[in-house]
């Protein structure tokens, strides 16, 4: 099995066919039972090594190499990122910006008639002054806010924003601390939850056709296949495979 960047399709190896090719390559005139025995040994050996997780480092090394070897892509002109830096916090002498300042920022962005705005800032607790001003700005249908999914560390979205304009911003790190997967959807009971990026895409594409299936997420006619625990040599634990995940295409 090989994982390809930006895709969740895999090369499936026919181990019986592989065994037959090996015996031919070795020019062995073996009876059928012996051929089946060799094939079974190959399957058990490769399968055992794969399930043990020893192939994961090789799988991820290939993935990382393929990512680094790709040519640089052009900056997407339709996307603007407004970032808050440490220098901004020092200039304003605030560790958290007030609701009024965020409201003014949203008003400034809305003056440019954007298709959609993703507000990747926690606002479950009012940060006065300006809470009323921020609530007024958040009524706009083209603004997506965030929540964080978690039993003890979860953060709610602003209470005045409806669920269809809320996305989560949880990230999934691999054991080596590198981000390779993108969690795009999650079901909390029967309630489907979607990532900030997916919610932004839904508004930008002006579509209502977004749904979570057992093995994929569908946005209009586009299907995002789910990354499974046994997808190739990338051995994810059961705690890592919750929700619908994709390999990141950098």
Coordinates of N, CA, C and O in Angstrom, one line a residue, residues 90-185:
X90 N 1.9 43.4 21.5 CA 2.7 44.4 22.3 C 2.3 45.8 22.0 O 2.3 46.7 22.8
X91 N 2.0 46.1 20.7 CA 1.6 47.5 20.3 C 0.3 47.9 21.1 O 0.3 49.0 21.5
X92 N -0.6 47.0 21.1 CA -1.9 47.3 21.8 C -1.9 47.0 23.3 O -2.8 47.4 24.0
X93 N -0.8 46.4 23.7 CA -0.7 46.1 25.2 C -1.8 45.3 25.7 O -2.4 45.5 26.7
X94 N -2.2 44.3 24.9 CA -3.3 43.4 25.2 C -3.0 42.0 24.8 O -2.5 41.8 23.7
X95 N -3.2 41.0 25.7 CA -3.0 39.6 25.3 C -4.2 39.1 24.5 O -4.0 38.2 23.7
X96 N -5.4 39.7 24.7 CA -6.6 39.4 23.9 C -7.2 40.6 23.5 O -7.5 41.5 24.3
X97 N -7.5 40.7 22.2 CA -8.1 41.9 21.7 C -9.6 42.1 22.1 O -10.3 41.0 22.3
X98 N -10.1 43.3 22.3 CA -11.4 43.5 22.8 C -12.4 43.2 21.7 O -12.1 43.1 20.5
X99 N -13.7 43.0 22.1 CA -14.8 42.7 21.1 C -14.9 43.9 20.2 O -15.2 43.7 19.0
X100 N -14.7 45.1 20.7 CA -14.8 46.3 19.8 C -13.8 46.3 18.7 O -14.1 46.6 17.5
X101 N -12.6 45.9 19.0 CA -11.5 45.9 18.0 C -11.8 44.8 17.0 O -11.6 45.1 15.8
X102 N -12.3 43.7 17.4 CA -12.6 42.6 16.5 C -13.8 43.0 15.6 O -13.8 42.8 14.4
X103 N -14.8 43.7 16.2 CA -15.9 44.2 15.4 C -15.5 45.2 14.4 O -16.0 45.2 13.2
X104 N -14.5 46.1 14.7 CA -14.0 47.1 13.8 C -13.3 46.4 12.6 O -13.3 46.8 11.5
X105 N -12.5 45.3 13.0 CA -11.8 44.6 12.0 C -12.8 43.9 11.0 O -12.6 44.0 9.8
X106 N -13.9 43.3 11.5 CA -14.9 42.7 10.6 C -15.6 43.7 9.7 O -15.8 43.5 8.6
X107 N -15.9 44.9 10.3 CA -16.5 46.0 9.5 C -15.6 46.4 8.4 O -16.0 46.6 7.3
X108 N -14.3 46.5 8.7 CA -13.3 46.9 7.7 C -13.2 45.8 6.6 O -13.2 46.2 5.4
X109 N -13.2 44.6 6.9 CA -13.2 43.5 5.9 C -14.5 43.5 5.1 O -14.4 43.3 3.9
X110 N -15.6 43.7 5.7 CA -16.9 43.7 5.0 C -17.0 44.8 4.0 O -17.7 44.7 3.0
X111 N -16.2 45.9 4.2 CA -16.3 47.0 3.3 C -15.7 46.6 1.9 O -15.9 47.3 0.9
X112 N -14.9 45.5 1.9 CA -14.3 45.0 0.7 C -15.1 44.0 0.0 O -14.7 43.4 -1.0
X113 N -16.4 43.8 0.5 CA -17.3 42.8 -0.1 C -16.7 41.4 -0.3 O -16.8 40.8 -1.4
X114 N -16.2 40.8 0.8 CA -15.7 39.4 0.7 C -16.8 38.4 0.5 O -17.9 38.6 1.0
X115 N -16.5 37.3 -0.1 CA -17.5 36.2 -0.3 C -17.8 35.6 1.1 O -18.9 35.2 1.4
X116 N -16.7 35.4 1.9 CA -16.8 34.8 3.2 C -15.7 35.2 4.1 O -14.6 35.5 3.6
X117 N -15.9 35.3 5.4 CA -14.9 35.6 6.4 C -14.8 34.4 7.4 O -15.9 34.1 8.0
X118 N -13.7 33.9 7.6 CA -13.5 32.9 8.7 C -12.8 33.5 9.9 O -11.7 34.0 9.8
X119 N -13.5 33.7 11.0 CA -13.0 34.3 12.2 C -12.4 33.2 13.1 O -13.1 32.6 13.9
X120 N -11.1 33.0 12.9 CA -10.4 31.9 13.7 C -9.9 32.5 15.0 O -8.7 32.4 15.3
X121 N -10.8 33.0 15.8 CA -10.5 33.6 17.1 C -11.6 33.1 18.1 O -12.8 33.2 17.8
X122 N -11.2 32.6 19.2 CA -12.2 32.2 20.2 C -13.0 33.4 20.8 O -12.4 34.4 21.2
X123 N -14.3 33.3 20.8 CA -15.1 34.3 21.4 C -16.3 33.8 22.1 O -17.5 34.2 21.9
X124 N -16.1 32.7 22.9 CA -17.2 32.2 23.7 C -17.4 33.0 25.0 O -18.5 32.9 25.6
X125 N -16.4 33.8 25.4 CA -16.6 34.7 26.5 C -16.4 36.2 26.0 O -15.5 36.5 25.3
X126 N -17.3 37.0 26.5 CA -17.2 38.4 26.1 C -16.0 39.1 26.6 O -15.5 38.8 27.7
X127 N -15.4 39.9 25.7 CA -14.2 40.7 26.0 C -14.5 42.1 25.9 O -14.3 42.7 24.8
X128 N -15.1 42.8 26.9 CA -15.5 44.2 26.8 C -14.3 45.1 26.6 O -13.2 44.7 27.0
X129 N -14.5 46.3 26.1 CA -15.8 46.8 25.6 C -16.2 46.4 24.2 O -15.3 45.8 23.5
X130 N -17.4 46.6 23.8 CA -17.8 46.4 22.4 C -18.5 45.1 22.1 O -18.7 44.7 21.0
X131 N -19.1 44.4 23.2 CA -19.7 43.1 22.9 C -20.9 43.2 22.0 O -21.2 42.4 21.1
X132 N -21.7 44.3 22.2 CA -22.9 44.5 21.4 C -22.5 44.8 19.9 O -23.2 44.3 19.0
X133 N -21.4 45.5 19.7 CA -20.9 45.8 18.4 C -20.5 44.5 17.7 O -20.8 44.3 16.5
X134 N -19.8 43.6 18.4 CA -19.4 42.4 17.8 C -20.6 41.5 17.5 O -20.6 40.8 16.4
X135 N -21.6 41.4 18.4 CA -22.8 40.6 18.1 C -23.4 41.1 16.9 O -23.9 40.3 16.1
X136 N -23.5 42.4 16.6 CA -24.1 42.9 15.4 C -23.3 42.5 14.2 O -23.9 42.1 13.2
X137 N -22.0 42.5 14.2 CA -21.2 42.1 13.1 C -21.4 40.6 12.8 O -21.4 40.2 11.7
X138 N -21.5 39.8 13.9 CA -21.6 38.3 13.7 C -22.9 37.9 13.1 O -23.1 36.7 12.8
X139 N -23.8 38.8 12.9 CA -25.1 38.4 12.3 C -25.0 38.2 10.8 O -25.9 37.6 10.2
X140 N -23.9 38.8 10.3 CA -23.7 38.6 8.8 C -23.6 37.1 8.4 O -22.9 36.4 9.1
X141 N -24.3 36.7 7.4 CA -24.3 35.3 7.0 C -23.1 34.8 6.3 O -22.9 33.6 6.1
X142 N -22.1 35.7 6.0 CA -20.9 35.3 5.4 C -19.7 35.2 6.4 O -18.6 35.1 6.0
X143 N -20.1 35.2 7.7 CA -19.0 35.1 8.7 C -19.1 33.7 9.3 O -20.2 33.3 9.8
X144 N -18.0 32.9 9.3 CA -17.9 31.6 10.0 C -17.0 31.8 11.2 O -15.9 32.3 11.2
X145 N -17.5 31.3 12.4 CA -16.8 31.4 13.6 C -16.3 30.0 14.0 O -16.6 29.0 13.3
X146 N -15.6 29.9 15.1 CA -15.0 28.6 15.4 C -15.4 28.1 16.8 O -15.8 28.8 17.7
X147 N -15.2 26.8 16.9 CA -15.3 26.1 18.2 C -14.2 25.0 18.3 O -13.7 24.7 17.2
X148 N -13.9 24.6 19.5 CA -12.9 23.5 19.6 C -13.6 22.3 20.2 O -14.2 22.4 21.3
X149 N -13.5 21.2 19.6 CA -14.1 19.9 20.1 C -13.2 19.3 21.1 O -12.0 19.1 20.9
X150 N -13.8 19.0 22.3 CA -13.0 18.3 23.3 C -13.8 18.2 24.6 O -14.7 19.0 24.9
X151 N -13.6 17.1 25.3 CA -14.4 16.8 26.5 C -14.1 17.8 27.6 O -15.0 18.4 28.2
X152 N -12.8 18.0 27.9 CA -12.4 18.9 29.0 C -11.8 20.2 28.5 O -11.8 21.2 29.2
X153 N -11.4 20.2 27.2 CA -10.7 21.4 26.7 C -11.4 22.0 25.6 O -10.9 22.8 24.8
X154 N -12.7 21.7 25.4 CA -13.5 22.2 24.3 C -13.8 23.7 24.6 O -13.9 24.2 25.7
X155 N -14.0 24.4 23.5 CA -14.3 25.9 23.5 C -15.6 26.1 22.6 O -15.5 25.7 21.4
X156 N -16.6 26.7 23.1 CA -17.8 26.9 22.4 C -17.7 28.1 21.4 O -16.8 29.0 21.6
X157 N -18.5 28.1 20.4 CA -18.6 29.2 19.5 C -19.4 30.4 20.2 O -20.1 30.2 21.2
X158 N -19.3 31.6 19.6 CA -20.2 32.7 20.2 C -21.6 32.2 20.2 O -22.1 31.7 19.2
X159 N -22.3 32.4 21.3 CA -23.7 31.9 21.4 C -24.7 32.4 20.4 O -25.7 31.8 20.1
X160 N -24.4 33.6 19.9 CA -25.4 34.2 18.9 C -25.2 33.7 17.5 O -26.0 34.1 16.6
X161 N -24.2 32.9 17.3 CA -24.0 32.4 15.9 C -24.6 31.0 15.7 O -24.3 30.1 16.5
X162 N -25.4 30.8 14.7 CA -26.1 29.5 14.5 C -25.1 28.4 14.1 O -24.0 28.7 13.6
X163 N -25.4 27.1 14.4 CA -24.5 26.0 14.1 C -24.0 25.9 12.7 O -22.9 25.5 12.4
X164 N -24.9 26.3 11.7 CA -24.5 26.2 10.3 C -23.4 27.2 9.9 O -22.8 27.1 8.8
X165 N -23.1 28.1 10.8 CA -22.0 29.1 10.6 C -20.9 28.9 11.6 O -20.2 29.9 12.0
X166 N -20.7 27.7 12.1 CA -19.6 27.4 13.0 C -18.8 26.2 12.5 O -19.3 25.2 12.1
X167 N -17.5 26.4 12.6 CA -16.6 25.3 12.2 C -15.6 25.0 13.3 O -15.4 25.9 14.1
X168 N -15.1 23.8 13.4 CA -14.1 23.5 14.4 C -12.7 23.7 13.9 O -12.5 23.7 12.6
X169 N -11.7 23.9 14.8 CA -10.3 24.1 14.3 C -9.4 23.2 15.0 O -8.2 23.5 15.3
X170 N -9.8 22.0 15.3 CA -8.9 21.0 15.9 C -7.9 20.5 14.9 O -8.2 20.3 13.7
X171 N -6.7 20.3 15.4 CA -5.6 19.7 14.6 C -5.1 18.4 15.1 O -5.2 18.1 16.3
X172 N -4.7 17.5 14.2 CA -4.3 16.1 14.6 C -2.8 16.0 14.3 O -2.4 16.0 13.1
X173 N -2.0 15.9 15.3 CA -0.6 15.7 15.2 C -0.2 14.3 15.2 O -0.8 13.5 16.0
X174 N 0.8 13.9 14.4 CA 1.3 12.5 14.4 C 2.2 12.4 15.6 O 2.5 13.3 16.3
X175 N 2.7 11.2 15.8 CA 3.5 10.9 17.0 C 4.8 11.7 17.0 O 5.4 11.9 18.1
X176 N 5.3 12.1 15.8 CA 6.5 12.8 15.7 C 6.3 14.3 15.8 O 7.2 15.1 15.6
X177 N 5.0 14.7 16.1 CA 4.7 16.1 16.2 C 4.4 16.9 14.9 O 4.3 18.1 14.9
X178 N 4.3 16.2 13.8 CA 4.1 16.8 12.5 C 2.7 16.7 12.1 O 2.0 15.7 12.3
X179 N 2.2 17.8 11.5 CA 0.8 17.8 11.1 C 0.7 17.3 9.6 O 1.2 17.9 8.7
X180 N 0.1 16.1 9.4 CA 0.0 15.6 8.1 C -1.5 15.3 7.7 O -1.8 15.1 6.5
X181 N -2.3 15.3 8.7 CA -3.8 15.0 8.4 C -4.7 16.2 8.7 O -4.4 17.0 9.5
X182 N -5.8 16.2 7.9 CA -6.7 17.3 8.1 C -8.1 16.7 8.5 O -8.7 15.9 7.7
X183 N -8.5 17.0 9.7 CA -9.8 16.6 10.2 C -10.9 17.5 9.6 O -10.9 18.7 10.0
X184 N -11.8 17.0 8.7 CA -12.7 17.9 8.1 C -14.1 17.8 8.6 O -15.0 18.6 8.4
X185 N -14.5 16.6 9.3 CA -15.8 16.4 9.7 C -15.8 15.5 10.9 O -14.9 14.7 11.1

